[in-house]
Amino acid sequence: MKQENVQPKKWEIFSPYFKQIEVPAKSILLQEGKVSKTMYFIEKGCLRTWVNNDGKEITTQFFFEGDSVSSIESFRTNRPSLYSIESLEPCVLQTISQKDFQDIIQNSPELKDNLVEHLFMRLIKSQQIFFSYLKNTPQQRYAELLEQHPEIIKRIPQHYIASYLGITSVSLSRIRNRR
């Protein structure tokens, strides 16, 4: 979720590659099954990733200010994305296209190193979430979520948190009431 921010001055020299957009809440930025052509860097707002499981949305991750989001495997391979990306709040996003990303990778060792480090941090966080889901109870995952991102309770609707934890909203209410 929260990534170490790259020093803003380093990013400024690459601003011609980025385009700022504003999107309202509940905007689908990438639909599951479509090829990802854009990477998003969140200046303001919150995004989530989710999968469709027989018509039921299952939230897989939340992203906040300072995070980058894309279906990186789709973005890099031109294969259909395994999940959707949606805004949960009105967002201000910096975007970069596949082509510009490739140009940076090929022509700018400094930004390439920064992006590679950023993507490694994202991979590490994704692995932590995956293994937490395998090893921990919903109560433990909720406690981790609160510890790492206390703002989630204020910013994320309860049904998305429940979906992320793999439980119903009623079960989440019970967990919250025990605290």
mmCIF file with all atom_site columns, N, CA and C in Angstrom, residues 57-92:
data_model
loop_
_atom_site.group_PDB
_atom_site.id
_atom_site.type_symbol
_atom_site.label_atom_id
_atom_site.label_alt_id
_atom_site.label_comp_id
_atom_site.label_asym_id
_atom_site.label_entity_id
_atom_site.label_seq_id
_atom_site.pdbx_PDB_ins_code
_atom_site.Cartn_x
_atom_site.Cartn_y
_atom_site.Cartn_z
_atom_site.occupancy
_atom_site.B_iso_or_equiv
_atom_site.pdbx_formal_charge
_atom_site.auth_seq_id
_atom_site.auth_comp_id
_atom_site.auth_asym_id
_atom_site.auth_atom_id
_atom_site.pdbx_PDB_model_num
ATOM 1   N N  . GLU A 1 57 ? -17.890 -8.839  -6.407  1.00 0.00 ? 57 GLU A N  1
ATOM 2   C CA . GLU A 1 57 ? -16.623 -8.112  -6.403  1.00 0.00 ? 57 GLU A CA 1
ATOM 3   C C  . GLU A 1 57 ? -15.818 -8.456  -5.156  1.00 0.00 ? 57 GLU A C  1
ATOM 4   N N  . ILE A 1 58 ? -14.564 -8.825  -5.364  1.00 0.00 ? 58 ILE A N  1
ATOM 5   C CA . ILE A 1 58 ? -13.662 -9.115  -4.249  1.00 0.00 ? 58 ILE A CA 1
ATOM 6   C C  . ILE A 1 58 ? -12.513 -8.118  -4.319  1.00 0.00 ? 58 ILE A C  1
ATOM 7   N N  . THR A 1 59 ? -12.446 -7.255  -3.306  1.00 0.00 ? 59 THR A N  1
ATOM 8   C CA . THR A 1 59 ? -11.393 -6.244  -3.250  1.00 0.00 ? 59 THR A CA 1
ATOM 9   C C  . THR A 1 59 ? -10.073 -6.913  -2.904  1.00 0.00 ? 59 THR A C  1
ATOM 10  N N  . THR A 1 60 ? -9.033  -6.578  -3.674  1.00 0.00 ? 60 THR A N  1
ATOM 11  C CA . THR A 1 60 ? -7.732  -7.208  -3.445  1.00 0.00 ? 60 THR A CA 1
ATOM 12  C C  . THR A 1 60 ? -6.713  -6.275  -2.822  1.00 0.00 ? 60 THR A C  1
ATOM 13  N N  . GLN A 1 61 ? -6.875  -4.961  -3.020  1.00 0.00 ? 61 GLN A N  1
ATOM 14  C CA . GLN A 1 61 ? -5.907  -4.025  -2.462  1.00 0.00 ? 61 GLN A CA 1
ATOM 15  C C  . GLN A 1 61 ? -6.463  -2.610  -2.496  1.00 0.00 ? 61 GLN A C  1
ATOM 16  N N  . PHE A 1 62 ? -5.978  -1.762  -1.560  1.00 0.00 ? 62 PHE A N  1
ATOM 17  C CA . PHE A 1 62 ? -6.296  -0.339  -1.525  1.00 0.00 ? 62 PHE A CA 1
ATOM 18  C C  . PHE A 1 62 ? -5.016  0.448   -1.759  1.00 0.00 ? 62 PHE A C  1
ATOM 19  N N  . PHE A 1 63 ? -5.139  1.610   -2.401  1.00 0.00 ? 63 PHE A N  1
ATOM 20  C CA . PHE A 1 63 ? -3.988  2.453   -2.692  1.00 0.00 ? 63 PHE A CA 1
ATOM 21  C C  . PHE A 1 63 ? -4.332  3.894   -2.350  1.00 0.00 ? 63 PHE A C  1
ATOM 22  N N  . PHE A 1 64 ? -3.331  4.610   -1.801  1.00 0.00 ? 64 PHE A N  1
ATOM 23  C CA . PHE A 1 64 ? -3.531  5.966   -1.322  1.00 0.00 ? 64 PHE A CA 1
ATOM 24  C C  . PHE A 1 64 ? -2.452  6.886   -1.881  1.00 0.00 ? 64 PHE A C  1
ATOM 25  N N  . GLU A 1 65 ? -2.478  8.128   -1.421  1.00 0.00 ? 65 GLU A N  1
ATOM 26  C CA . GLU A 1 65 ? -1.522  9.126   -1.860  1.00 0.00 ? 65 GLU A CA 1
ATOM 27  C C  . GLU A 1 65 ? -0.087  8.581   -1.794  1.00 0.00 ? 65 GLU A C  1
ATOM 28  N N  . GLY A 1 66 ? 0.659   8.791   -2.882  1.00 0.00 ? 66 GLY A N  1
ATOM 29  C CA . GLY A 1 66 ? 2.042   8.330   -2.957  1.00 0.00 ? 66 GLY A CA 1
ATOM 30  C C  . GLY A 1 66 ? 2.203   6.958   -3.563  1.00 0.00 ? 66 GLY A C  1
ATOM 31  N N  . ASP A 1 67 ? 1.102   6.236   -3.738  1.00 0.00 ? 67 ASP A N  1
ATOM 32  C CA . ASP A 1 67 ? 1.174   4.891   -4.309  1.00 0.00 ? 67 ASP A CA 1
ATOM 33  C C  . ASP A 1 67 ? 1.085   4.954   -5.835  1.00 0.00 ? 67 ASP A C  1
ATOM 34  N N  . SER A 1 68 ? 1.622   3.924   -6.483  1.00 0.00 ? 68 SER A N  1
ATOM 35  C CA . SER A 1 68 ? 1.430   3.756   -7.918  1.00 0.00 ? 68 SER A CA 1
ATOM 36  C C  . SER A 1 68 ? 0.544   2.543   -8.124  1.00 0.00 ? 68 SER A C  1
ATOM 37  N N  . VAL A 1 69 ? -0.246  2.587   -9.184  1.00 0.00 ? 69 VAL A N  1
ATOM 38  C CA . VAL A 1 69 ? -1.184  1.498   -9.451  1.00 0.00 ? 69 VAL A CA 1
ATOM 39  C C  . VAL A 1 69 ? -1.232  1.249   -10.944 1.00 0.00 ? 69 VAL A C  1
ATOM 40  N N  . SER A 1 70 ? -1.138  0.000   -11.293 1.00 0.00 ? 70 SER A N  1
ATOM 41  C CA . SER A 1 70 ? -1.431  -0.458  -12.652 1.00 0.00 ? 70 SER A CA 1
ATOM 42  C C  . SER A 1 70 ? -1.557  -1.964  -12.565 1.00 0.00 ? 70 SER A C  1
ATOM 43  N N  . SER A 1 71 ? -2.066  -2.546  -13.603 1.00 0.00 ? 71 SER A N  1
ATOM 44  C CA . SER A 1 71 ? -2.011  -3.994  -13.717 1.00 0.00 ? 71 SER A CA 1
ATOM 45  C C  . SER A 1 71 ? -0.666  -4.254  -14.390 1.00 0.00 ? 71 SER A C  1
ATOM 46  N N  . ILE A 1 72 ? 0.378   -4.285  -13.578 1.00 0.00 ? 72 ILE A N  1
ATOM 47  C CA . ILE A 1 72 ? 1.737   -4.250  -14.120 1.00 0.00 ? 72 ILE A CA 1
ATOM 48  C C  . ILE A 1 72 ? 2.012   -5.404  -15.074 1.00 0.00 ? 72 ILE A C  1
ATOM 49  N N  . GLU A 1 73 ? 1.446   -6.587  -14.781 1.00 0.00 ? 73 GLU A N  1
ATOM 50  C CA . GLU A 1 73 ? 1.675   -7.711  -15.693 1.00 0.00 ? 73 GLU A CA 1
ATOM 51  C C  . GLU A 1 73 ? 1.014   -7.451  -17.040 1.00 0.00 ? 73 GLU A C  1
ATOM 52  N N  . SER A 1 74 ? -0.155  -6.820  -17.044 1.00 0.00 ? 74 SER A N  1
ATOM 53  C CA . SER A 1 74 ? -0.822  -6.459  -18.290 1.00 0.00 ? 74 SER A CA 1
ATOM 54  C C  . SER A 1 74 ? -0.089  -5.310  -18.980 1.00 0.00 ? 74 SER A C  1
ATOM 55  N N  . PHE A 1 75 ? 0.319   -4.329  -18.200 1.00 0.00 ? 75 PHE A N  1
ATOM 56  C CA . PHE A 1 75 ? 1.021   -3.147  -18.694 1.00 0.00 ? 75 PHE A CA 1
ATOM 57  C C  . PHE A 1 75 ? 2.316   -3.536  -19.414 1.00 0.00 ? 75 PHE A C  1
ATOM 58  N N  . ARG A 1 76 ? 3.015   -4.511  -18.878 1.00 0.00 ? 76 ARG A N  1
ATOM 59  C CA . ARG A 1 76 ? 4.312   -4.917  -19.442 1.00 0.00 ? 76 ARG A CA 1
ATOM 60  C C  . ARG A 1 76 ? 4.199   -5.964  -20.554 1.00 0.00 ? 76 ARG A C  1
ATOM 61  N N  . THR A 1 77 ? 3.106   -6.777  -20.546 1.00 0.00 ? 77 THR A N  1
ATOM 62  C CA . THR A 1 77 ? 3.020   -7.895  -21.486 1.00 0.00 ? 77 THR A CA 1
ATOM 63  C C  . THR A 1 77 ? 1.928   -7.755  -22.539 1.00 0.00 ? 77 THR A C  1
ATOM 64  N N  . ASN A 1 78 ? 1.074   -6.723  -22.387 1.00 0.00 ? 78 ASN A N  1
ATOM 65  C CA . ASN A 1 78 ? -0.082  -6.537  -23.274 1.00 0.00 ? 78 ASN A CA 1
ATOM 66  C C  . ASN A 1 78 ? -1.084  -7.685  -23.195 1.00 0.00 ? 78 ASN A C  1
ATOM 67  N N  . ARG A 1 79 ? -1.097  -8.390  -22.090 1.00 0.00 ? 79 ARG A N  1
ATOM 68  C CA . ARG A 1 79 ? -2.106  -9.428  -21.859 1.00 0.00 ? 79 ARG A CA 1
ATOM 69  C C  . ARG A 1 79 ? -3.257  -8.812  -21.060 1.00 0.00 ? 79 ARG A C  1
ATOM 70  N N  . PRO A 1 80 ? -4.447  -9.403  -21.138 1.00 0.00 ? 80 PRO A N  1
ATOM 71  C CA . PRO A 1 80 ? -5.580  -8.864  -20.393 1.00 0.00 ? 80 PRO A CA 1
ATOM 72  C C  . PRO A 1 80 ? -5.307  -8.834  -18.889 1.00 0.00 ? 80 PRO A C  1
ATOM 73  N N  . SER A 1 81 ? -5.794  -7.782  -18.250 1.00 0.00 ? 81 SER A N  1
ATOM 74  C CA . SER A 1 81 ? -5.627  -7.627  -16.807 1.00 0.00 ? 81 SER A CA 1
ATOM 75  C C  . SER A 1 81 ? -6.456  -8.667  -16.056 1.00 0.00 ? 81 SER A C  1
ATOM 76  N N  . LEU A 1 82 ? -5.921  -9.129  -14.963 1.00 0.00 ? 82 LEU A N  1
ATOM 77  C CA . LEU A 1 82 ? -6.619  -10.090 -14.111 1.00 0.00 ? 82 LEU A CA 1
ATOM 78  C C  . LEU A 1 82 ? -7.584  -9.408  -13.153 1.00 0.00 ? 82 LEU A C  1
ATOM 79  N N  . TYR A 1 83 ? -7.538  -8.060  -13.080 1.00 0.00 ? 83 TYR A N  1
ATOM 80  C CA . TYR A 1 83 ? -8.376  -7.337  -12.126 1.00 0.00 ? 83 TYR A CA 1
ATOM 81  C C  . TYR A 1 83 ? -8.724  -5.947  -12.642 1.00 0.00 ? 83 TYR A C  1
ATOM 82  N N  . SER A 1 84 ? -9.691  -5.338  -11.984 1.00 0.00 ? 84 SER A N  1
ATOM 83  C CA . SER A 1 84 ? -10.117 -3.973  -12.300 1.00 0.00 ? 84 SER A CA 1
ATOM 84  C C  . SER A 1 84 ? -9.479  -2.994  -11.331 1.00 0.00 ? 84 SER A C  1
ATOM 85  N N  . ILE A 1 85 ? -9.364  -1.734  -11.763 1.00 0.00 ? 85 ILE A N  1
ATOM 86  C CA . ILE A 1 85 ? -8.889  -0.641  -10.911 1.00 0.00 ? 85 ILE A CA 1
ATOM 87  C C  . ILE A 1 85 ? -9.996  0.403   -10.891 1.00 0.00 ? 85 ILE A C  1
ATOM 88  N N  . GLU A 1 86 ? -10.384 0.833   -9.685  1.00 0.00 ? 86 GLU A N  1
ATOM 89  C CA . GLU A 1 86 ? -11.500 1.759   -9.522  1.00 0.00 ? 86 GLU A CA 1
ATOM 90  C C  . GLU A 1 86 ? -11.166 2.825   -8.489  1.00 0.00 ? 86 GLU A C  1
ATOM 91  N N  . SER A 1 87 ? -11.631 4.036   -8.722  1.00 0.00 ? 87 SER A N  1
ATOM 92  C CA . SER A 1 87 ? -11.471 5.099   -7.724  1.00 0.00 ? 87 SER A CA 1
ATOM 93  C C  . SER A 1 87 ? -12.577 4.966   -6.684  1.00 0.00 ? 87 SER A C  1
ATOM 94  N N  . LEU A 1 88 ? -12.213 5.124   -5.415  1.00 0.00 ? 88 LEU A N  1
ATOM 95  C CA . LEU A 1 88 ? -13.203 5.113   -4.343  1.00 0.00 ? 88 LEU A CA 1
ATOM 96  C C  . LEU A 1 88 ? -13.538 6.517   -3.879  1.00 0.00 ? 88 LEU A C  1
ATOM 97  N N  . GLU A 1 89 ? -12.677 7.455   -4.204  1.00 0.00 ? 89 GLU A N  1
ATOM 98  C CA . GLU A 1 89 ? -12.850 8.864   -3.862  1.00 0.00 ? 89 GLU A CA 1
ATOM 99  C C  . GLU A 1 89 ? -12.545 9.674   -5.117  1.00 0.00 ? 89 GLU A C  1
ATOM 100 N N  . PRO A 1 90 ? -12.930 10.945  -5.147  1.00 0.00 ? 90 PRO A N  1
ATOM 101 C CA . PRO A 1 90 ? -12.430 11.791  -6.232  1.00 0.00 ? 90 PRO A CA 1
ATOM 102 C C  . PRO A 1 90 ? -10.898 11.798  -6.164  1.00 0.00 ? 90 PRO A C  1
ATOM 103 N N  . CYS A 1 91 ? -10.262 11.649  -7.301  1.00 0.00 ? 91 CYS A N  1
ATOM 104 C CA . CYS A 1 91 ? -8.801  11.489  -7.313  1.00 0.00 ? 91 CYS A CA 1
ATOM 105 C C  . CYS A 1 91 ? -8.119  12.484  -8.243  1.00 0.00 ? 91 CYS A C  1
ATOM 106 N N  . VAL A 1 92 ? -6.903  12.857  -7.851  1.00 0.00 ? 92 VAL A N  1
ATOM 107 C CA . VAL A 1 92 ? -5.975  13.555  -8.727  1.00 0.00 ? 92 VAL A CA 1
ATOM 108 C C  . VAL A 1 92 ? -4.841  12.565  -8.970  1.00 0.00 ? 92 VAL A C  1
#
